[in-house]
Tab-separated table of C-alpha atoms in Angstrom:
chain	number	residue	atom	x	y	z
A	72	MET	CA	55.154	47.081	13.810
A	73	ARG	CA	53.972	44.912	16.687
A	74	GLN	CA	54.340	41.719	14.669
A	75	GLN	CA	57.803	42.775	13.551
A	76	MET	CA	58.882	43.461	17.131
A	77	GLU	CA	57.433	40.177	18.372
A	78	SER	CA	59.355	38.346	15.659
A	79	SER	CA	62.618	40.173	16.476
A	80	ILE	CA	62.249	39.565	20.207
A	81	SER	CA	61.425	35.886	19.665
A	82	SER	CA	64.467	35.422	17.426
A	83	LEU	CA	66.762	37.089	19.953
A	84	ALA	CA	65.254	35.101	22.824
A	85	LEU	CA	65.923	31.906	20.876
A	86	LEU	CA	69.594	32.850	20.512
A	87	TYR	CA	69.906	33.359	24.259
A	88	THR	CA	68.214	30.027	24.934
A	89	MET	CA	70.509	28.248	22.485
A	90	TYR	CA	73.559	29.862	24.078
A	91	GLU	CA	72.523	28.594	27.511
A	92	GLN	CA	71.859	25.066	26.270
A	93	GLN	CA	74.470	24.407	23.597
A	94	GLU	CA	77.963	23.068	24.036
A	95	GLY	CA	80.936	23.808	21.833
A	96	ASP	CA	82.941	26.949	21.147
A	97	GLU	CA	81.551	29.185	23.873
A	98	ILE	CA	83.580	32.229	22.818
A	99	MET	CA	82.311	32.142	19.233
A	100	GLN	CA	78.737	31.645	20.434
A	101	LEU	CA	79.095	34.573	22.801
A	102	LYS	CA	80.460	36.799	20.026
A	103	HIS	CA	77.489	35.889	17.846
A	104	LEU	CA	75.081	36.616	20.695
A	105	VAL	CA	76.613	40.020	21.468
A	106	ARG	CA	76.615	40.984	17.784
A	107	ALA	CA	72.978	39.946	17.357
A	108	THR	CA	72.008	41.920	20.470
A	109	TYR	CA	73.721	45.007	19.077
A	110	HIS	CA	71.845	44.774	15.776
A	111	PHE	CA	68.590	44.303	17.677
A	112	CYS	CA	69.199	47.467	19.722
A	113	ILE	CA	70.316	49.539	16.728
A	114	ASN	CA	67.329	48.518	14.616
A	115	HIS	CA	64.998	51.435	13.836
A	116	SER	CA	61.905	49.418	14.743
A	117	THR	CA	63.386	48.587	18.137
A	118	LYS	CA	64.269	52.210	18.836
A	119	ASP	CA	60.780	53.354	17.816
A	120	PHE	CA	59.263	50.722	20.087
A	121	VAL	CA	61.432	51.792	23.028
A	122	GLU	CA	60.533	55.446	22.472
A	123	ARG	CA	56.853	54.523	22.574
A	124	LEU	CA	57.408	52.603	25.807
A	125	LEU	CA	59.213	55.551	27.391
A	126	ASN	CA	56.455	57.960	26.384
A	127	SER	CA	53.524	55.707	27.219
A	128	GLY	CA	53.796	55.641	30.982
A	129	GLY	CA	54.015	59.339	31.737
A	130	ALA	CA	55.793	60.293	34.941
A	131	THR	CA	54.993	56.944	36.566
A	132	PRO	CA	55.081	54.004	34.135
A	133	THR	CA	53.149	50.865	34.973
A	134	SER	CA	55.067	47.929	36.417
A	135	GLN	CA	54.711	46.070	33.115
A	136	VAL	CA	56.100	48.965	31.068
A	137	GLN	CA	58.928	49.535	33.559
A	138	ALA	CA	59.830	45.835	33.444
A	139	ALA	CA	60.016	45.962	29.637
A	140	ILE	CA	62.230	49.061	29.760
A	141	ASN	CA	64.516	47.433	32.340
A	142	GLN	CA	64.893	44.331	30.186
A	143	TYR	CA	65.815	46.467	27.190
A	144	ARG	CA	68.402	48.347	29.261
A	145	GLN	CA	70.016	45.022	30.103
A	146	LEU	CA	70.237	44.235	26.390
A	147	GLU	CA	71.882	47.632	25.849
A	148	LYS	CA	74.613	46.639	28.290
A	149	ILE	CA	75.378	43.504	26.291
A	150	ALA	CA	75.174	45.309	22.948
A	151	ALA	CA	77.661	47.913	24.168
A	152	TYR	CA	80.478	45.353	24.130
A	153	TYR	CA	80.143	45.093	20.348
A	154	ARG	CA	79.668	48.822	19.823
A	155	ILE	CA	82.715	49.776	21.900
A	156	ALA	CA	85.069	47.239	20.315
A	157	THR	CA	83.996	48.080	16.777
A	158	PHE	CA	84.141	51.820	17.379
A	159	LEU	CA	87.695	51.528	18.709
A	160	ALA	CA	88.610	49.442	15.667
A	161	ARG	CA	87.218	52.126	13.345
A	162	ILE	CA	89.218	54.819	15.133
A	163	ALA	CA	92.379	52.705	14.872
A	164	VAL	CA	91.849	52.291	11.126
A	165	LYS	CA	91.034	55.964	10.590
A	166	HIS	CA	94.174	57.060	12.453
A	167	SER	CA	96.363	54.106	11.535
A	168	GLY	CA	99.429	56.333	11.345
A	169	LEU	CA	99.358	56.646	15.131
A	170	PHE	CA	99.730	52.904	15.602
A	171	LYS	CA	102.838	52.133	13.557
A	172	SER	CA	104.590	50.760	16.626
A	173	GLY	CA	101.803	48.258	17.219
A	174	ILE	CA	98.608	47.887	19.216
A	175	ALA	CA	98.318	45.804	22.350
A	176	ILE	CA	95.656	45.348	24.983
A	177	ASP	CA	96.762	46.153	28.512
A	178	TYR	CA	95.070	45.128	31.733
A	179	LEU	CA	95.144	46.511	35.241
A	180	LYS	CA	94.923	44.039	38.080
A	181	PRO	CA	92.035	45.070	40.366
A	182	TYR	CA	92.821	46.089	43.907
A	183	GLU	CA	91.781	43.716	46.643
A	184	SER	CA	88.710	44.698	48.633
A	185	THR	CA	89.297	46.157	52.084
A	186	PRO	CA	87.288	45.515	55.278
A	187	ALA	CA	84.756	48.191	56.188
A	188	THR	CA	82.367	48.780	59.073
A	189	ILE	CA	80.656	51.940	57.809
A	190	ALA	CA	78.606	50.539	54.923
A	191	HIS	CA	74.906	51.371	54.893
A	192	GLU	CA	73.769	47.804	54.198
A	193	SER	CA	74.246	45.270	56.991
A	194	TRP	CA	75.564	42.641	54.570
A	195	ALA	CA	78.297	44.918	53.172
A	196	HIS	CA	81.605	44.313	54.935
A	197	THR	CA	84.129	45.439	52.306
A	198	CYS	CA	85.001	48.483	50.205
A	199	HIS	CA	86.111	48.422	46.570
A	200	VAL	CA	88.104	50.644	44.209
A	201	HIS	CA	86.080	51.256	41.051
A	202	ALA	CA	87.738	50.983	37.646
A	203	GLU	CA	87.564	54.725	36.911
A	204	VAL	CA	89.465	55.550	40.101
A	205	GLN	CA	92.008	52.815	39.420
A	206	LEU	CA	92.710	54.231	35.959
A	207	ALA	CA	93.218	57.743	37.337
A	208	VAL	CA	95.583	56.436	40.025
A	209	HIS	CA	97.452	54.355	37.445
A	210	TYR	CA	98.212	57.404	35.304
A	211	ASP	CA	99.067	59.514	38.343
A	212	LEU	CA	101.805	57.007	39.174
A	213	GLN	CA	103.172	56.983	35.609
A	214	SER	CA	105.849	59.452	34.621
A	215	SER	CA	104.747	61.644	31.727
A	216	SER	CA	106.563	61.111	28.449
A	217	ALA	CA	106.038	61.415	24.726
A	218	GLU	CA	105.416	57.655	24.578
A	219	THR	CA	102.877	57.600	27.411
A	220	LEU	CA	99.919	59.833	26.680
A	221	ARG	CA	97.244	60.320	29.290
A	222	PRO	CA	93.679	59.767	28.120
A	223	ARG	CA	91.549	62.888	28.038
A	224	CYS	CA	88.414	61.032	29.144
A	225	ILE	CA	87.657	58.142	31.482
A	226	GLY	CA	84.437	56.173	31.408
A	227	THR	CA	83.227	57.176	27.956
A	228	SER	CA	81.771	53.713	27.289
A	229	LYS	CA	79.456	53.840	30.310
A	230	TRP	CA	77.897	56.183	32.816
A	231	LEU	CA	79.847	56.648	36.047
A	232	CYS	CA	78.573	56.246	39.580
A	233	PHE	CA	78.130	59.494	41.515
A	234	LEU	CA	81.356	59.179	43.531
A	235	CYS	CA	83.533	58.225	40.535
A	236	TYR	CA	82.112	61.178	38.623
A	237	SER	CA	82.774	63.489	41.579
A	238	PHE	CA	86.277	62.044	42.013
A	239	LEU	CA	87.257	62.732	38.396
A	240	GLU	CA	85.747	66.214	38.528
A	241	ALA	CA	87.727	67.063	41.673
A	242	HIS	CA	90.825	65.329	40.299
A	243	GLY	CA	90.773	67.723	37.367
A	244	LYS	CA	92.967	65.862	34.878
A	245	PHE	CA	90.362	63.690	33.157
A	246	PHE	CA	86.996	64.524	31.645
A	247	PRO	CA	84.315	62.241	33.134
A	248	SER	CA	81.372	61.068	31.055
A	249	LYS	CA	77.831	61.181	32.402
A	250	THR	CA	76.838	59.782	35.780
A	251	HIS	CA	73.818	57.613	36.488
A	252	GLY	CA	73.771	59.231	39.929
A	253	LYS	CA	73.895	56.181	42.155
A	254	LEU	CA	75.985	56.507	45.309
A	255	TYR	CA	77.714	53.303	46.430
A	256	ASP	CA	78.529	53.193	50.130
A	257	GLN	CA	81.267	50.592	49.503
A	258	TRP	CA	83.218	52.996	47.260
A	259	THR	CA	86.787	53.881	48.224
A	260	ILE	CA	90.150	54.984	46.825
A	261	PRO	CA	93.427	53.068	47.238
A	262	ASP	CA	96.056	53.892	49.851
A	263	LEU	CA	99.383	52.906	48.292
A	264	VAL	CA	102.972	52.982	49.496
A	265	GLU	CA	103.843	54.358	46.051
A	266	PHE	CA	102.081	57.647	46.847
A	267	ASP	CA	104.483	60.480	47.575
A	268	ASP	CA	103.590	63.362	49.886
A	269	GLU	CA	102.335	65.502	47.010
A	270	THR	CA	100.007	62.767	45.760
A	271	VAL	CA	98.672	62.105	49.262
A	272	ALA	CA	97.949	65.804	49.756
A	273	ARG	CA	96.200	66.049	46.386
A	274	TYR	CA	94.021	62.991	47.039
A	275	ARG	CA	93.080	64.339	50.458
A	276	ASP	CA	91.966	67.520	48.745
A	277	VAL	CA	89.962	65.465	46.230
A	278	ILE	CA	88.216	63.597	49.056
A	279	ALA	CA	87.454	66.873	50.832
A	280	ARG	CA	85.877	68.235	47.640
A	281	ILE	CA	83.757	65.092	47.279
A	282	ASP	CA	82.645	65.342	50.917
A	283	SER	CA	81.609	68.951	50.375
A	284	ARG	CA	79.596	68.032	47.315
A	285	VAL	CA	77.796	65.222	49.149
A	286	LEU	CA	76.981	67.564	52.042
A	287	GLU	CA	75.534	70.061	49.571
A	288	LEU	CA	72.959	67.418	48.627
A	289	ASP	CA	71.545	67.307	52.164
A	290	GLY	CA	67.827	67.925	51.882
A	291	ASN	CA	67.883	67.754	48.078
A	292	VAL	CA	68.011	63.977	47.762
A	293	PHE	CA	64.892	62.397	46.300
A	294	TRP	CA	63.797	58.831	45.685
A	295	ARG	CA	63.760	57.437	42.189
A	296	PRO	CA	63.656	53.955	40.645
A	297	GLU	CA	66.890	51.981	40.843
A	298	PRO	CA	69.066	53.173	37.932
A	299	LEU	CA	70.526	50.596	35.585
A	300	THR	CA	74.257	51.126	35.378
A	301	SER	CA	77.007	50.392	32.845
A	302	ARG	CA	74.896	51.362	29.851
A	303	GLN	CA	74.535	53.912	27.112
A	304	ASP	CA	71.343	54.991	25.386
A	305	PHE	CA	71.213	53.198	22.031
A	306	THR	CA	68.214	55.266	20.966
A	307	LEU	CA	70.666	58.160	20.534
A	308	ILE	CA	72.674	56.226	17.930
A	309	HIS	CA	70.967	57.239	14.712
A	310	THR	CA	72.673	54.920	12.234
A	311	ASP	CA	74.983	51.960	12.116
A	312	ASP	CA	77.560	54.461	10.808
A	313	GLY	CA	79.328	51.820	8.779
A	314	LEU	CA	80.452	49.806	11.776
A	315	VAL	CA	80.379	46.534	9.888
A	316	THR	CA	82.068	46.960	6.539
A	317	GLY	CA	84.630	45.217	4.400
A	318	LYS	CA	86.735	48.374	4.544
A	319	LEU	CA	86.954	48.056	8.325
A	320	ASN	CA	88.216	44.482	8.143
A	321	THR	CA	90.675	45.403	5.392
A	322	GLY	CA	91.965	48.353	7.389
A	323	LEU	CA	92.417	46.275	10.523
A	324	SER	CA	94.426	43.697	8.619
A	325	LYS	CA	96.929	46.415	7.673
A	326	LEU	CA	97.538	47.611	11.228
A	327	ALA	CA	100.706	46.587	13.013
A	328	LEU	CA	99.571	44.505	15.957
A	329	SER	CA	101.759	43.727	18.943
A	330	ASP	CA	101.807	40.285	20.478
A	331	SER	CA	98.434	39.672	22.046
A	332	VAL	CA	98.101	39.575	25.807
A	333	GLU	CA	95.823	36.885	27.128
A	334	PRO	CA	94.101	38.065	30.308
A	335	THR	CA	94.055	35.703	33.237
A	336	LYS	CA	90.883	35.220	35.214
A	337	GLU	CA	92.346	37.412	37.937
A	338	MET	CA	93.232	40.179	35.480
A	339	ALA	CA	89.840	40.171	33.795
A	340	MET	CA	87.790	40.592	36.968
């Protein structure tokens, strides 16, 4: 098993080195790299190796074991881009009847950061609206109709920060996925002229609920290693589940696709 893992890690490391050094079609190279990272993470030998790492250190893993786990978590983040896109494609094929009017990718322009003087770190001078909050606000400002369906969940492709998770819980209209528990002192919500009095009152209530929850933690906060964010646990994915099949490609080719929207650099931030 050790030789197999060393070979797999060496092969993947070579791909990353080649990506950094080669010129040419960067997008195609990046797609290949993300796909290869996914297959590395989903491999049974890799998952067995990671399980052994997690169980080898006890309550306090050695610095070497923790470093190996952290590196693997970073690979999980990259692999998730392939898993998410392919999973959404499978769902679109399975429920193709829902997409007869076409599929298009939409983007929300991120809010500009706002000056702040209350951040915990001395170098932090701005606050930011996280994506989960922006999505909730976006749908709050949209009028409900048969053509515009609200999502039931927000953040299902990654774990949420503590405040985003608390915001969605207090908001009450979207189911939040898991939280990695980190609290960002530069977190904020937008203050928009589009908010009517009812929306302002509801958001004030949401903030009050979040404040109460944070105050409840007083005295119950404990130190732990820095959590790695924007990830999901690939050891919980038991099989490839047919993600890469000819049927998937055939099904996608039959879907009605709307004109593609090319994101600008500003939109993709």
